[in-house]
């Protein structure tokens, strides 16, 4: 709700600080005192068009600051987050607008720069101003369906789920049709590609295996002459190993003759062992590096063909197996004809039927709720001097492209203000006072479902008095139990119902005219209501009547 409004240098207001509370607040004053300036100032803070004409003469700029207390789960919190603005939980929301005399303007939310468009969007959640030129809130047909659903306690969850399932089924069907059309255009290419890939039968990791085998055989080819020469030096009866063994046998016969001979024999024995191990290792290396020229040619051919095929299809060689499967599936889809499409079509039809069933249930519930809402509004019209008027809630089907998760209904509130006159949208009403009373009747009937936390009614009592004014006051007081209500009024019956009362008045110091707002105490309030009853000269009878009105409230 609105908790404070600070105005600086707006038209006739030099400096004004107002504090507000919950309940019903009345703003009164003589015609021309400046009530419209107050509303214009609040509208400015809520994103209305900046007009340099609002800047007080002689001032360089106008500044309006409005503070709001909101629950932590209020929709404004997510809106601020979406726009990258900080908001501390439990702290007031402060919006400020500055308009310069040269026409420039700036906007702030919690002291962070913001756009006027964001202020307007915030304002739609924070305050409803109902008056002759208001086109928000209940006057906007886009919100009527949600209001009717709230009134009828109608949930759209099932329809939303069914609509989502239907759209997903349609998306799958369209995707499959597109895939089938694309695949059909490529049938000849697919036949050739699948045959070629299947015949080649590439496997993941094959390239690395072939490359490693090829490298090993190439190395063997390069080292084969050296390995053969080294083996020739070691092997055979004339090889180095045989010579070492013969020397060791002869030395063994004479080793006992001298210690040095024994040591020489031991060294020869070790050399024989090492030479034998070297011979074994040479054999192992020869076997590992052995190659078959035919095998080398086959490996190279396979490797080069594998890489060429991968380049042809613009994939990594390890992806050829997966590509084969993918293209085969596309070919199978064509070969299967319309079987897959037929199944998806059946699924989409079933999903559509389920949605239509949920939408029909919603429509029936809305028709029933519309009848109850029309009766509830009708009961409010006569006490508000709108007994000649008729109200109806239109619930009619939308074209299929407009169907959504909220159903397939267009909902709009319409009225006829005179007998025989055609029904028309609320916004077409010419009389501001009449419009405000209609809004009040709707608000009471709807039990304030979906409204802003603060509502302002501008001269809702215009052109009425007596019992009608009393009825207006009683309904405003009833609404104020659910939302903060501020009313600009000329009616003592309405003002007497208020929990708080402010007087708007002009003052002159001989040079400058100023508009001020004063919060009235009990005595001042009775005097103001008496003035509203009697006019310029306040009589004792008017004071007595004012007292009776206040006591009755």
Short mmCIF file of C-alpha atoms in Angstrom, two decimals:
data_model
loop_
_atom_site.label_atom_id
_atom_site.label_comp_id
_atom_site.label_asym_id
_atom_site.label_seq_id
_atom_site.Cartn_x
_atom_site.Cartn_y
_atom_site.Cartn_z
CA UNK A 1 0.00 0.00 0.00
CA UNK A 2 0.97 3.66 -0.40
CA UNK A 3 2.62 4.87 2.80
CA UNK A 4 4.09 8.26 1.89
CA UNK A 5 4.01 10.87 -0.85
CA UNK A 6 6.51 13.73 -1.04
CA UNK A 7 5.93 16.50 -3.58
CA UNK A 8 8.32 19.31 -4.39
CA UNK A 9 7.61 22.22 -6.75
CA UNK A 10 4.65 20.82 -8.67
CA UNK A 11 2.38 23.63 -10.03
CA UNK A 12 1.06 25.32 -6.85
CA UNK A 13 2.61 22.84 -4.41
CA UNK A 14 5.91 24.09 -3.04
CA UNK A 15 6.66 21.32 -0.55
CA UNK A 16 4.29 18.68 0.69
CA UNK A 17 4.84 15.50 2.71
CA UNK A 18 1.92 13.15 3.27
CA UNK A 19 1.72 9.89 5.17
CA UNK A 20 -0.95 7.29 4.52
CA UNK A 21 -2.24 4.18 6.25
CA UNK A 22 -4.61 1.33 5.47
CA UNK A 23 -8.35 1.78 5.37
CA UNK A 24 -10.39 4.55 3.74
CA UNK A 25 -8.90 8.03 3.34
CA UNK A 26 -10.86 11.05 2.10
CA UNK A 27 -9.44 14.15 0.41
CA UNK A 28 -11.77 17.13 0.29
CA UNK A 29 -11.60 20.80 -0.50
CA UNK A 30 -13.31 23.50 -2.47
CA UNK A 31 -13.42 23.34 -6.25
CA UNK A 32 -10.12 24.55 -7.67
CA UNK A 33 -8.19 23.93 -4.46
CA UNK A 34 -5.74 21.63 -6.25
CA UNK A 35 -7.01 18.09 -5.80
CA UNK A 36 -6.10 17.29 -9.39
CA UNK A 37 -2.52 18.44 -8.73
CA UNK A 38 -2.22 15.80 -6.04
CA UNK A 39 -3.39 13.04 -8.39
CA UNK A 40 -1.19 14.35 -11.21
CA UNK A 41 1.79 14.24 -8.87
CA UNK A 42 1.12 10.63 -7.90
CA UNK A 43 0.57 9.75 -11.56
CA UNK A 44 3.94 11.31 -12.36
CA UNK A 45 5.64 9.05 -9.81
CA UNK A 46 3.87 6.09 -11.42
CA UNK A 47 5.22 6.79 -14.90
CA UNK A 48 2.73 9.25 -16.41
CA UNK A 49 3.97 11.47 -19.23
CA UNK A 50 6.39 14.12 -17.97
CA UNK A 51 5.15 17.64 -18.69
CA UNK A 52 7.39 20.61 -17.96
CA UNK A 53 4.19 22.59 -17.30
CA UNK A 54 3.97 20.78 -13.97
CA UNK A 55 7.13 22.49 -12.71
CA UNK A 56 6.26 25.30 -10.30
CA UNK A 57 7.01 28.73 -11.69
CA UNK A 58 10.53 29.84 -10.72
CA UNK A 59 11.69 26.29 -9.84
CA UNK A 60 14.23 24.36 -11.87
CA UNK A 61 12.55 20.98 -11.44
CA UNK A 62 9.69 19.06 -9.86
CA UNK A 63 10.31 15.99 -7.70
CA UNK A 64 7.70 13.45 -6.60
CA UNK A 65 8.56 10.49 -4.35
CA UNK A 66 6.11 7.74 -3.42
CA UNK A 67 6.79 4.96 -0.90
CA UNK A 68 4.97 1.62 -0.72
CA UNK A 69 4.93 -1.23 1.78
CA UNK A 70 4.47 -4.55 -0.01
CA UNK A 71 4.43 -8.21 1.05
CA UNK A 72 7.57 -10.20 0.24
CA UNK A 73 5.76 -12.31 -2.38
CA UNK A 74 4.30 -9.33 -4.24
CA UNK A 75 4.55 -9.51 -8.06
CA UNK A 76 6.63 -6.32 -8.03
CA UNK A 77 9.59 -8.26 -6.57
CA UNK A 78 9.93 -10.50 -9.63
CA UNK A 79 9.39 -7.53 -11.95
CA UNK A 80 12.26 -5.66 -10.31
CA UNK A 81 14.48 -8.73 -10.51
CA UNK A 82 13.73 -9.14 -14.23
CA UNK A 83 14.89 -5.56 -14.75
CA UNK A 84 18.07 -5.98 -12.71
CA UNK A 85 16.96 -3.76 -9.83
CA UNK A 86 17.67 -4.53 -6.17
CA UNK A 87 14.91 -4.77 -3.60
CA UNK A 88 15.59 -5.68 0.01
CA UNK A 89 12.91 -7.94 1.55
CA UNK A 90 10.93 -6.06 4.17
CA UNK A 91 12.15 -2.66 2.96
CA UNK A 92 9.74 -0.14 1.40
CA UNK A 93 9.60 0.30 -2.36
CA UNK A 94 10.46 3.92 -3.22
CA UNK A 95 9.76 5.37 -6.66
CA UNK A 96 10.89 8.87 -7.58
CA UNK A 97 10.36 11.02 -10.65
CA UNK A 98 12.16 14.24 -11.50
CA UNK A 99 10.85 16.59 -14.19
CA UNK A 100 13.02 19.52 -15.24
CA UNK A 101 11.73 22.87 -16.37
CA UNK A 102 13.44 22.33 -19.73
CA UNK A 103 11.37 19.19 -20.32
CA UNK A 104 13.83 16.44 -19.35
CA UNK A 105 12.89 13.79 -16.81
CA UNK A 106 14.50 11.02 -14.78
CA UNK A 107 13.05 8.07 -12.89
CA UNK A 108 14.38 6.05 -9.96
CA UNK A 109 13.32 2.89 -8.14
CA UNK A 110 14.95 2.44 -4.74
CA UNK A 111 17.47 5.13 -5.78
CA UNK A 112 18.42 3.11 -8.88
CA UNK A 113 17.89 4.67 -12.33
CA UNK A 114 14.88 3.27 -14.15
CA UNK A 115 12.74 4.04 -17.19
CA UNK A 116 9.35 5.73 -17.15
CA UNK A 117 8.01 2.61 -18.87
CA UNK A 118 9.10 0.50 -15.89
CA UNK A 119 7.41 2.98 -13.52
CA UNK A 120 4.20 2.60 -15.52
CA UNK A 121 4.43 -1.18 -15.30
CA UNK A 122 5.09 -0.99 -11.56
CA UNK A 123 2.21 1.42 -11.21
CA UNK A 124 -0.20 -1.10 -12.71
CA UNK A 125 0.60 -3.42 -9.80
CA UNK A 126 0.64 -0.75 -7.12
CA UNK A 127 -2.21 1.70 -7.66
CA UNK A 128 -5.52 1.83 -9.51
CA UNK A 129 -6.77 5.35 -10.19
CA UNK A 130 -10.42 5.31 -11.18
CA UNK A 131 -11.66 8.48 -12.78
CA UNK A 132 -13.00 9.94 -15.98
CA UNK A 133 -9.88 9.33 -18.05
CA UNK A 134 -8.59 6.14 -16.48
CA UNK A 135 -8.06 3.27 -18.93
CA UNK A 136 -6.40 0.72 -16.65
CA UNK A 137 -7.61 -1.85 -14.17
CA UNK A 138 -11.17 -2.99 -14.77
CA UNK A 139 -11.48 -0.99 -17.97
CA UNK A 140 -8.88 -3.10 -19.77
CA UNK A 141 -10.60 -6.14 -21.38
CA UNK A 142 -7.32 -8.08 -21.31
CA UNK A 143 -7.77 -8.54 -17.56
CA UNK A 144 -11.46 -9.46 -17.55
CA UNK A 145 -10.96 -13.20 -18.01
CA UNK A 146 -8.63 -13.41 -15.03
CA UNK A 147 -11.08 -11.40 -12.93
CA UNK A 148 -13.97 -13.69 -13.87
CA UNK A 149 -11.86 -16.77 -13.10
CA UNK A 150 -10.92 -15.32 -9.72
CA UNK A 151 -14.57 -14.51 -8.97
CA UNK A 152 -15.67 -18.03 -9.93
CA UNK A 153 -12.68 -19.72 -8.24
CA UNK A 154 -11.87 -21.28 -11.62
CA UNK A 155 -8.50 -22.96 -12.03
CA UNK A 156 -6.87 -23.11 -15.46
CA UNK A 157 -4.11 -25.55 -14.42
CA UNK A 158 -5.63 -28.60 -16.13
CA UNK A 159 -6.30 -26.69 -19.36
CA UNK A 160 -2.77 -25.27 -19.30
CA UNK A 161 -1.29 -28.76 -18.91
CA UNK A 162 -3.49 -30.16 -21.70
CA UNK A 163 -2.67 -27.25 -23.99
CA UNK A 164 1.05 -27.74 -23.39
CA UNK A 165 0.78 -31.48 -24.16
CA UNK A 166 -1.18 -30.74 -27.34
CA UNK A 167 1.33 -28.16 -28.58
CA UNK A 168 4.23 -30.53 -27.84
CA UNK A 169 2.50 -33.33 -29.78
CA UNK A 170 1.93 -30.96 -32.71
CA UNK A 171 5.58 -29.91 -32.61
CA UNK A 172 6.72 -33.53 -32.72
CA UNK A 173 4.40 -34.21 -35.64
CA UNK A 174 5.58 -31.20 -37.63
CA UNK A 175 9.19 -32.08 -36.94
CA UNK A 176 8.64 -35.66 -38.11
CA UNK A 177 6.87 -34.44 -41.27
CA UNK A 178 9.70 -32.08 -42.03
CA UNK A 179 12.27 -34.81 -41.44
CA UNK A 180 10.33 -37.15 -43.71
CA UNK A 181 10.08 -34.54 -46.48
CA UNK A 182 13.78 -33.75 -46.24
CA UNK A 183 14.68 -37.43 -46.18
CA UNK A 184 12.46 -38.19 -49.17
CA UNK A 185 14.20 -35.51 -51.22
CA UNK A 186 17.54 -37.17 -50.41
CA UNK A 187 16.43 -40.77 -51.08
CA UNK A 188 18.88 -41.49 -53.93
CA UNK A 189 21.80 -40.03 -52.02
CA UNK A 190 20.79 -41.91 -48.86
CA UNK A 191 20.67 -45.24 -50.71
CA UNK A 192 24.18 -44.76 -52.03
CA UNK A 193 25.57 -43.40 -48.74
CA UNK A 194 24.11 -46.17 -46.58
CA UNK A 195 25.31 -48.85 -49.00
CA UNK A 196 28.80 -47.37 -49.12
CA UNK A 197 29.07 -46.86 -45.35
CA UNK A 198 27.58 -50.25 -44.52
CA UNK A 199 29.94 -52.00 -46.91
CA UNK A 200 32.93 -50.23 -45.42
CA UNK A 201 31.72 -50.98 -41.84
CA UNK A 202 33.95 -48.51 -40.04
CA UNK A 203 34.31 -48.97 -36.31
CA UNK A 204 35.02 -46.42 -33.57
CA UNK A 205 38.75 -46.33 -32.79
CA UNK A 206 39.68 -48.11 -36.01
CA UNK A 207 41.69 -45.20 -37.39
CA UNK A 208 43.98 -45.11 -34.35
CA UNK A 209 44.51 -48.89 -34.51
CA UNK A 210 45.34 -48.87 -38.22
CA UNK A 211 47.68 -45.90 -37.87
CA UNK A 212 49.55 -47.59 -35.00
CA UNK A 213 49.89 -50.89 -36.93
CA UNK A 214 51.10 -49.07 -40.05
CA UNK A 215 53.68 -47.09 -38.07
CA UNK A 216 55.03 -50.28 -36.46
CA UNK A 217 55.39 -52.07 -39.79
CA UNK A 218 57.05 -49.05 -41.40
CA UNK A 219 59.55 -49.00 -38.55
CA UNK A 220 60.23 -52.71 -39.01
CA UNK A 221 60.90 -52.19 -42.71
CA UNK A 222 63.36 -49.44 -41.91
CA UNK A 223 65.28 -51.50 -39.25
CA UNK A 224 65.20 -54.95 -40.86
CA UNK A 225 68.73 -54.79 -42.47
CA UNK A 226 70.39 -53.66 -39.25
CA UNK A 227 68.60 -56.30 -37.20
CA UNK A 228 69.64 -59.01 -39.66
CA UNK A 229 73.32 -57.88 -39.60
CA UNK A 230 73.42 -57.78 -35.80
CA UNK A 231 71.84 -61.22 -35.60
CA UNK A 232 74.48 -62.50 -38.06
CA UNK A 233 77.25 -61.33 -35.74
CA UNK A 234 75.77 -63.25 -32.81
CA UNK A 235 74.18 -66.34 -34.29
CA UNK A 236 75.68 -69.39 -36.05
CA UNK A 237 78.79 -71.50 -35.42
CA UNK A 238 81.00 -68.64 -36.34
CA UNK A 239 78.95 -66.00 -34.49
CA UNK A 240 80.14 -64.04 -31.52
CA UNK A 241 78.09 -66.01 -28.99
CA UNK A 242 79.51 -69.36 -30.22
CA UNK A 243 83.04 -67.97 -30.07
CA UNK A 244 82.45 -66.80 -26.48
CA UNK A 245 81.21 -70.25 -25.48
CA UNK A 246 84.22 -71.99 -27.08
CA UNK A 247 86.61 -69.61 -25.30
CA UNK A 248 84.85 -70.27 -22.00
CA UNK A 249 85.13 -74.08 -22.41
CA UNK A 250 88.87 -73.93 -23.15
CA UNK A 251 89.53 -71.49 -20.31
CA UNK A 252 87.58 -73.74 -17.97
CA UNK A 253 90.24 -76.47 -18.43
CA UNK A 254 93.09 -74.22 -17.23
CA UNK A 255 91.35 -71.84 -14.82
CA UNK A 256 92.66 -73.68 -11.76
CA UNK A 257 96.23 -72.90 -12.70
CA UNK A 258 96.06 -69.23 -11.66
CA UNK A 259 93.56 -67.01 -9.83
CA UNK A 260 93.48 -64.52 -12.69
CA UNK A 261 92.40 -67.31 -15.03
CA UNK A 262 89.51 -68.12 -12.71
CA UNK A 263 88.42 -64.47 -12.72
CA UNK A 264 88.69 -64.36 -16.50
CA UNK A 265 86.46 -67.48 -16.70
CA UNK A 266 83.86 -65.83 -14.46
CA UNK A 267 83.87 -62.75 -16.69
CA UNK A 268 83.44 -64.92 -19.79
CA UNK A 269 80.53 -66.77 -18.18
CA UNK A 270 78.84 -63.44 -17.51
CA UNK A 271 79.51 -62.29 -21.08
CA UNK A 272 77.96 -65.51 -22.40
CA UNK A 273 74.84 -64.93 -20.27
CA UNK A 274 74.53 -61.28 -21.37
CA UNK A 275 75.15 -62.17 -25.03
CA UNK A 276 72.49 -64.90 -24.84
CA UNK A 277 70.01 -62.39 -23.33
CA UNK A 278 70.92 -59.90 -26.08
CA UNK A 279 70.23 -62.60 -28.65
CA UNK A 280 66.80 -63.26 -27.08
CA UNK A 281 65.95 -59.53 -27.09
CA UNK A 282 67.03 -59.20 -30.71
CA UNK A 283 64.73 -62.08 -31.60
CA UNK A 284 61.84 -60.48 -29.70
CA UNK A 285 62.40 -57.14 -31.47
CA UNK A 286 62.64 -58.85 -34.83
CA UNK A 287 59.37 -60.66 -34.30
CA UNK A 288 57.64 -57.42 -33.09
CA UNK A 289 58.91 -55.39 -36.01
CA UNK A 290 58.40 -58.10 -38.55
CA UNK A 291 56.10 -57.05 -41.37
CA UNK A 292 54.36 -58.48 -44.33
CA UNK A 293 54.50 -56.13 -47.30
CA UNK A 294 51.05 -57.31 -48.37
CA UNK A 295 49.65 -56.61 -44.91
CA UNK A 296 51.28 -53.18 -44.85
CA UNK A 297 49.69 -52.35 -48.19
CA UNK A 298 46.28 -53.57 -46.98
CA UNK A 299 46.51 -51.53 -43.75
CA UNK A 300 47.52 -48.38 -45.63
CA UNK A 301 44.71 -48.83 -48.15
CA UNK A 302 42.11 -49.27 -45.36
CA UNK A 303 43.46 -46.30 -43.43
CA UNK A 304 43.49 -43.98 -46.45
CA UNK A 305 39.99 -45.09 -47.51
CA UNK A 306 38.71 -44.55 -43.96
CA UNK A 307 40.03 -41.02 -43.84
CA UNK A 308 38.74 -40.23 -47.33
CA UNK A 309 35.25 -41.47 -46.40
CA UNK A 310 35.25 -39.32 -43.26
CA UNK A 311 36.26 -36.25 -45.28
CA UNK A 312 33.54 -36.99 -47.81
CA UNK A 313 30.87 -36.99 -45.11
CA UNK A 314 32.54 -34.18 -43.12
CA UNK A 315 32.80 -36.13 -39.88
CA UNK A 316 35.56 -37.51 -37.72
CA UNK A 317 36.55 -41.08 -38.73
CA UNK A 318 35.36 -42.36 -35.36
CA UNK A 319 31.88 -40.95 -36.13
CA UNK A 320 31.36 -42.95 -39.32
CA UNK A 321 29.67 -45.83 -37.48
CA UNK A 322 27.16 -43.46 -35.83
CA UNK A 323 26.58 -41.71 -39.18
CA UNK A 324 25.85 -45.05 -40.79
CA UNK A 325 23.19 -45.76 -38.17
CA UNK A 326 21.69 -42.26 -38.45
CA UNK A 327 21.41 -42.39 -42.24
CA UNK A 328 20.01 -45.90 -42.05
CA UNK A 329 17.31 -44.67 -39.67
CA UNK A 330 16.42 -41.86 -42.05
CA UNK A 331 16.19 -44.37 -44.85
CA UNK A 332 14.10 -46.68 -42.68
CA UNK A 333 11.72 -43.79 -41.98
CA UNK A 334 11.15 -43.39 -45.70
CA UNK A 335 10.81 -47.13 -46.19
CA UNK A 336 8.31 -47.32 -43.34
CA UNK A 337 6.12 -44.89 -45.26
CA UNK A 338 3.58 -42.98 -43.21
CA UNK A 339 3.40 -45.39 -40.28
CA UNK A 340 5.40 -43.14 -37.94
CA UNK A 341 3.55 -40.04 -39.12
CA UNK A 342 0.21 -41.77 -38.64
CA UNK A 343 1.10 -42.63 -35.04
CA UNK A 344 2.13 -39.04 -34.31
CA UNK A 345 -1.04 -37.73 -35.98
CA UNK A 346 -3.12 -39.98 -33.73
CA UNK A 347 -1.18 -38.73 -30.70
CA UNK A 348 -1.77 -35.10 -31.70
CA UNK A 349 -5.49 -35.72 -32.26
CA UNK A 350 -5.81 -37.32 -28.84
CA UNK A 351 -3.95 -34.43 -27.20
CA UNK A 352 -6.14 -31.88 -28.96
CA UNK A 353 -9.29 -33.72 -27.88
CA UNK A 354 -8.05 -33.73 -24.27
CA UNK A 355 -7.40 -29.99 -24.44
CA UNK A 356 -10.79 -29.28 -26.01
CA UNK A 357 -12.45 -31.24 -23.22
CA UNK A 358 -10.65 -29.19 -20.56
CA UNK A 359 -11.37 -25.96 -22.45
CA UNK A 360 -15.06 -26.86 -22.70
CA UNK A 361 -15.12 -27.45 -18.94
CA UNK A 362 -13.54 -24.02 -18.44
CA UNK A 363 -16.06 -22.38 -20.76
CA UNK A 364 -19.01 -23.94 -18.92
CA UNK A 365 -17.60 -22.82 -15.57
CA UNK A 366 -17.10 -19.30 -16.90
CA UNK A 367 -20.64 -19.13 -18.25
CA UNK A 368 -21.95 -20.07 -14.82
CA UNK A 369 -19.64 -17.60 -13.08
CA UNK A 370 -20.70 -14.88 -15.53
CA UNK A 371 -24.34 -15.37 -14.56
CA UNK A 372 -23.46 -15.04 -10.86
CA UNK A 373 -21.25 -12.00 -11.48
CA UNK A 374 -23.96 -10.26 -13.54
CA UNK A 375 -26.44 -10.80 -10.70
CA UNK A 376 -23.95 -9.54 -8.10
CA UNK A 377 -23.22 -6.36 -10.09
CA UNK A 378 -26.92 -5.81 -10.75
CA UNK A 379 -27.59 -5.85 -7.01
CA UNK A 380 -25.05 -3.03 -6.59
CA UNK A 381 -26.31 -0.75 -9.37
CA UNK A 382 -29.60 0.52 -7.97
CA UNK A 383 -28.18 1.83 -4.65
CA UNK A 384 -25.54 3.70 -6.68
CA UNK A 385 -28.19 5.46 -8.81
CA UNK A 386 -27.46 3.23 -11.77
CA UNK A 387 -30.77 1.36 -11.68
CA UNK A 388 -31.42 2.07 -15.38
CA UNK A 389 -28.15 0.49 -16.36
CA UNK A 390 -27.54 -3.12 -17.28
CA UNK A 391 -24.33 -5.10 -16.95
CA UNK A 392 -23.33 -8.32 -18.67
CA UNK A 393 -20.26 -10.51 -18.92
CA UNK A 394 -19.53 -11.70 -22.44
CA UNK A 395 -17.99 -15.18 -22.70
CA UNK A 396 -17.52 -16.19 -26.32
CA UNK A 397 -15.19 -18.53 -28.22
CA UNK A 398 -11.92 -17.36 -29.69
CA UNK A 399 -10.54 -18.37 -33.07
CA UNK A 400 -8.26 -21.41 -32.84
CA UNK A 401 -5.01 -19.43 -33.33
CA UNK A 402 -5.87 -17.59 -30.09
CA UNK A 403 -6.42 -20.70 -27.98
CA UNK A 404 -4.04 -20.88 -25.05
CA UNK A 405 -3.39 -22.50 -21.71
CA UNK A 406 -6.12 -20.29 -20.24
CA UNK A 407 -8.73 -21.76 -22.54
CA UNK A 408 -10.48 -20.63 -25.72
CA UNK A 409 -12.76 -17.91 -24.37
CA UNK A 410 -12.84 -14.16 -24.80
CA UNK A 411 -14.23 -12.46 -21.71
CA UNK A 412 -15.31 -8.83 -21.60
CA UNK A 413 -17.50 -6.75 -19.30
CA UNK A 414 -20.14 -4.64 -21.10
CA UNK A 415 -22.81 -2.21 -19.97
CA UNK A 416 -25.86 -0.41 -21.25
CA UNK A 417 -26.46 2.83 -19.39
CA UNK A 418 -30.01 3.52 -20.59
CA UNK A 419 -33.07 1.42 -21.42
CA UNK A 420 -32.91 0.34 -25.05
CA UNK A 421 -29.29 1.45 -25.46
CA UNK A 422 -26.91 -1.15 -26.88
CA UNK A 423 -24.30 -2.78 -24.71
CA UNK A 424 -20.77 -1.38 -25.03
CA UNK A 425 -17.39 -1.81 -23.31
CA UNK A 426 -16.93 -0.10 -19.95
CA UNK A 427 -14.39 2.31 -21.38
CA UNK A 428 -17.02 3.80 -23.72
CA UNK A 429 -18.99 5.37 -20.83
CA UNK A 430 -18.96 9.16 -21.19
CA UNK A 431 -19.68 10.24 -17.62
CA UNK A 432 -16.70 10.09 -15.28
CA UNK A 433 -18.85 9.88 -12.15
CA UNK A 434 -21.02 7.19 -13.69
CA UNK A 435 -17.95 5.25 -14.73
CA UNK A 436 -16.48 5.44 -11.24
CA UNK A 437 -19.69 4.13 -9.72
CA UNK A 438 -19.71 1.24 -12.15
CA UNK A 439 -16.14 0.48 -11.19
CA UNK A 440 -17.15 0.58 -7.53
CA UNK A 441 -20.05 -1.79 -8.16
CA UNK A 442 -17.72 -4.20 -9.96
CA UNK A 443 -15.11 -3.97 -7.24
CA UNK A 444 -17.66 -4.80 -4.57
CA UNK A 445 -19.09 -7.68 -6.62
CA UNK A 446 -15.66 -9.09 -7.38
CA UNK A 447 -14.66 -8.82 -3.70
CA UNK A 448 -11.47 -7.08 -4.89
CA UNK A 449 -10.11 -10.12 -6.70
CA UNK A 450 -7.01 -9.26 -8.70
CA UNK A 451 -6.86 -5.57 -7.84
CA UNK A 452 -4.00 -3.38 -6.76
CA UNK A 453 -3.27 -2.86 -3.07
CA UNK A 454 -4.16 0.84 -3.37
CA UNK A 455 -7.22 2.23 -5.18
CA UNK A 456 -8.00 5.88 -5.73
CA UNK A 457 -11.49 7.04 -6.72
CA UNK A 458 -11.60 10.54 -8.18
CA UNK A 459 -14.94 12.30 -7.49
CA UNK A 460 -16.92 9.07 -7.61
CA UNK A 461 -19.85 10.98 -6.07
CA UNK A 462 -20.07 13.54 -8.87
CA UNK A 463 -23.68 14.48 -9.56
CA UNK A 464 -25.22 12.44 -6.72
CA UNK A 465 -26.09 13.05 -3.13
CA UNK A 466 -28.19 11.83 -0.23
CA UNK A 467 -28.85 8.11 -0.19
CA UNK A 468 -26.64 7.44 -3.22
CA UNK A 469 -23.70 9.19 -1.62
CA UNK A 470 -24.28 7.19 1.55
CA UNK A 471 -24.34 3.98 -0.50
CA UNK A 472 -21.06 4.98 -2.15
CA UNK A 473 -19.48 5.68 1.22
CA UNK A 474 -20.68 2.38 2.64
CA UNK A 475 -19.23 0.41 -0.30
CA UNK A 476 -15.93 2.27 -0.20
CA UNK A 477 -15.67 1.47 3.49
CA UNK A 478 -16.41 -2.17 2.71
CA UNK A 479 -13.69 -2.27 0.07
CA UNK A 480 -11.21 -0.63 2.43
CA UNK A 481 -11.27 -3.76 4.59
CA UNK A 482 -9.38 -5.51 1.76
CA UNK A 483 -7.37 -2.70 0.18
CA UNK A 484 -6.21 0.83 0.85
CA UNK A 485 -8.80 3.23 -0.57
CA UNK A 486 -8.31 6.95 -1.20
CA UNK A 487 -11.27 8.99 -2.43
CA UNK A 488 -11.37 12.56 -3.71
CA UNK A 489 -14.89 13.61 -2.80
CA UNK A 490 -17.33 16.48 -2.50
CA UNK A 491 -19.82 14.38 -0.57
CA UNK A 492 -20.06 14.74 3.21
CA UNK A 493 -21.66 11.28 3.38
CA UNK A 494 -18.59 9.74 1.75
CA UNK A 495 -16.10 11.80 3.76
CA UNK A 496 -17.81 10.83 7.00
CA UNK A 497 -17.10 7.15 6.27
CA UNK A 498 -13.33 7.70 6.05
CA UNK A 499 -10.80 6.53 8.61
CA UNK A 500 -8.60 9.54 7.80
CA UNK A 501 -9.40 12.91 6.29
CA UNK A 502 -7.19 15.47 4.51
CA UNK A 503 -8.18 18.96 3.50
CA UNK A 504 -6.77 20.43 0.28
CA UNK A 505 -6.75 24.22 0.24
CA UNK A 506 -5.10 27.18 -1.46
CA UNK A 507 -3.36 29.97 0.44
CA UNK A 508 -2.13 33.41 -0.65
CA UNK A 509 0.59 35.60 0.85
CA UNK A 510 -0.07 38.51 -1.49
CA UNK A 511 2.52 37.36 -4.03
CA UNK A 512 2.37 33.59 -4.34
CA UNK A 513 -0.52 31.15 -4.39
CA UNK A 514 0.17 27.74 -2.87
CA UNK A 515 -1.75 24.49 -2.51
CA UNK A 516 -1.44 22.67 0.78
CA UNK A 517 -2.81 19.49 2.31
CA UNK A 518 -3.65 19.26 5.98
CA UNK A 519 -4.51 16.11 7.96
CA UNK A 520 -7.63 16.92 10.01
CA UNK A 521 -8.18 16.03 13.65
CA UNK A 522 -11.62 15.15 14.95
CA UNK A 523 -12.74 18.75 15.49
CA UNK A 524 -11.38 19.98 12.18
CA UNK A 525 -12.93 17.05 10.40
CA UNK A 526 -16.38 17.82 11.79
CA UNK A 527 -15.97 21.43 10.72
CA UNK A 528 -14.96 20.44 7.17
CA UNK A 529 -17.92 18.07 6.82
CA UNK A 530 -20.18 20.84 8.09
CA UNK A 531 -18.73 23.15 5.41
CA UNK A 532 -19.42 20.50 2.79
CA UNK A 533 -23.03 20.35 4.04
CA UNK A 534 -23.76 24.07 4.28
CA UNK A 535 -21.41 25.82 1.88
CA UNK A 536 -19.34 28.91 2.58
CA UNK A 537 -21.08 29.78 5.87
CA UNK A 538 -20.93 26.94 8.39
CA UNK A 539 -24.05 26.87 10.58
CA UNK A 540 -24.67 25.17 13.90
CA UNK A 541 -27.24 23.01 12.17
CA UNK A 542 -24.60 21.88 9.70
CA UNK A 543 -22.22 21.08 12.54
CA UNK A 544 -24.92 19.02 14.25
CA UNK A 545 -25.61 17.17 11.01
CA UNK A 546 -21.88 16.58 10.53
CA UNK A 547 -21.66 15.12 14.01
CA UNK A 548 -24.58 12.77 13.26
CA UNK A 549 -22.93 11.62 10.03
CA UNK A 550 -19.66 10.88 11.82
CA UNK A 551 -21.41 9.04 14.61
CA UNK A 552 -23.44 6.98 12.13
CA UNK A 553 -20.28 5.99 10.26
#
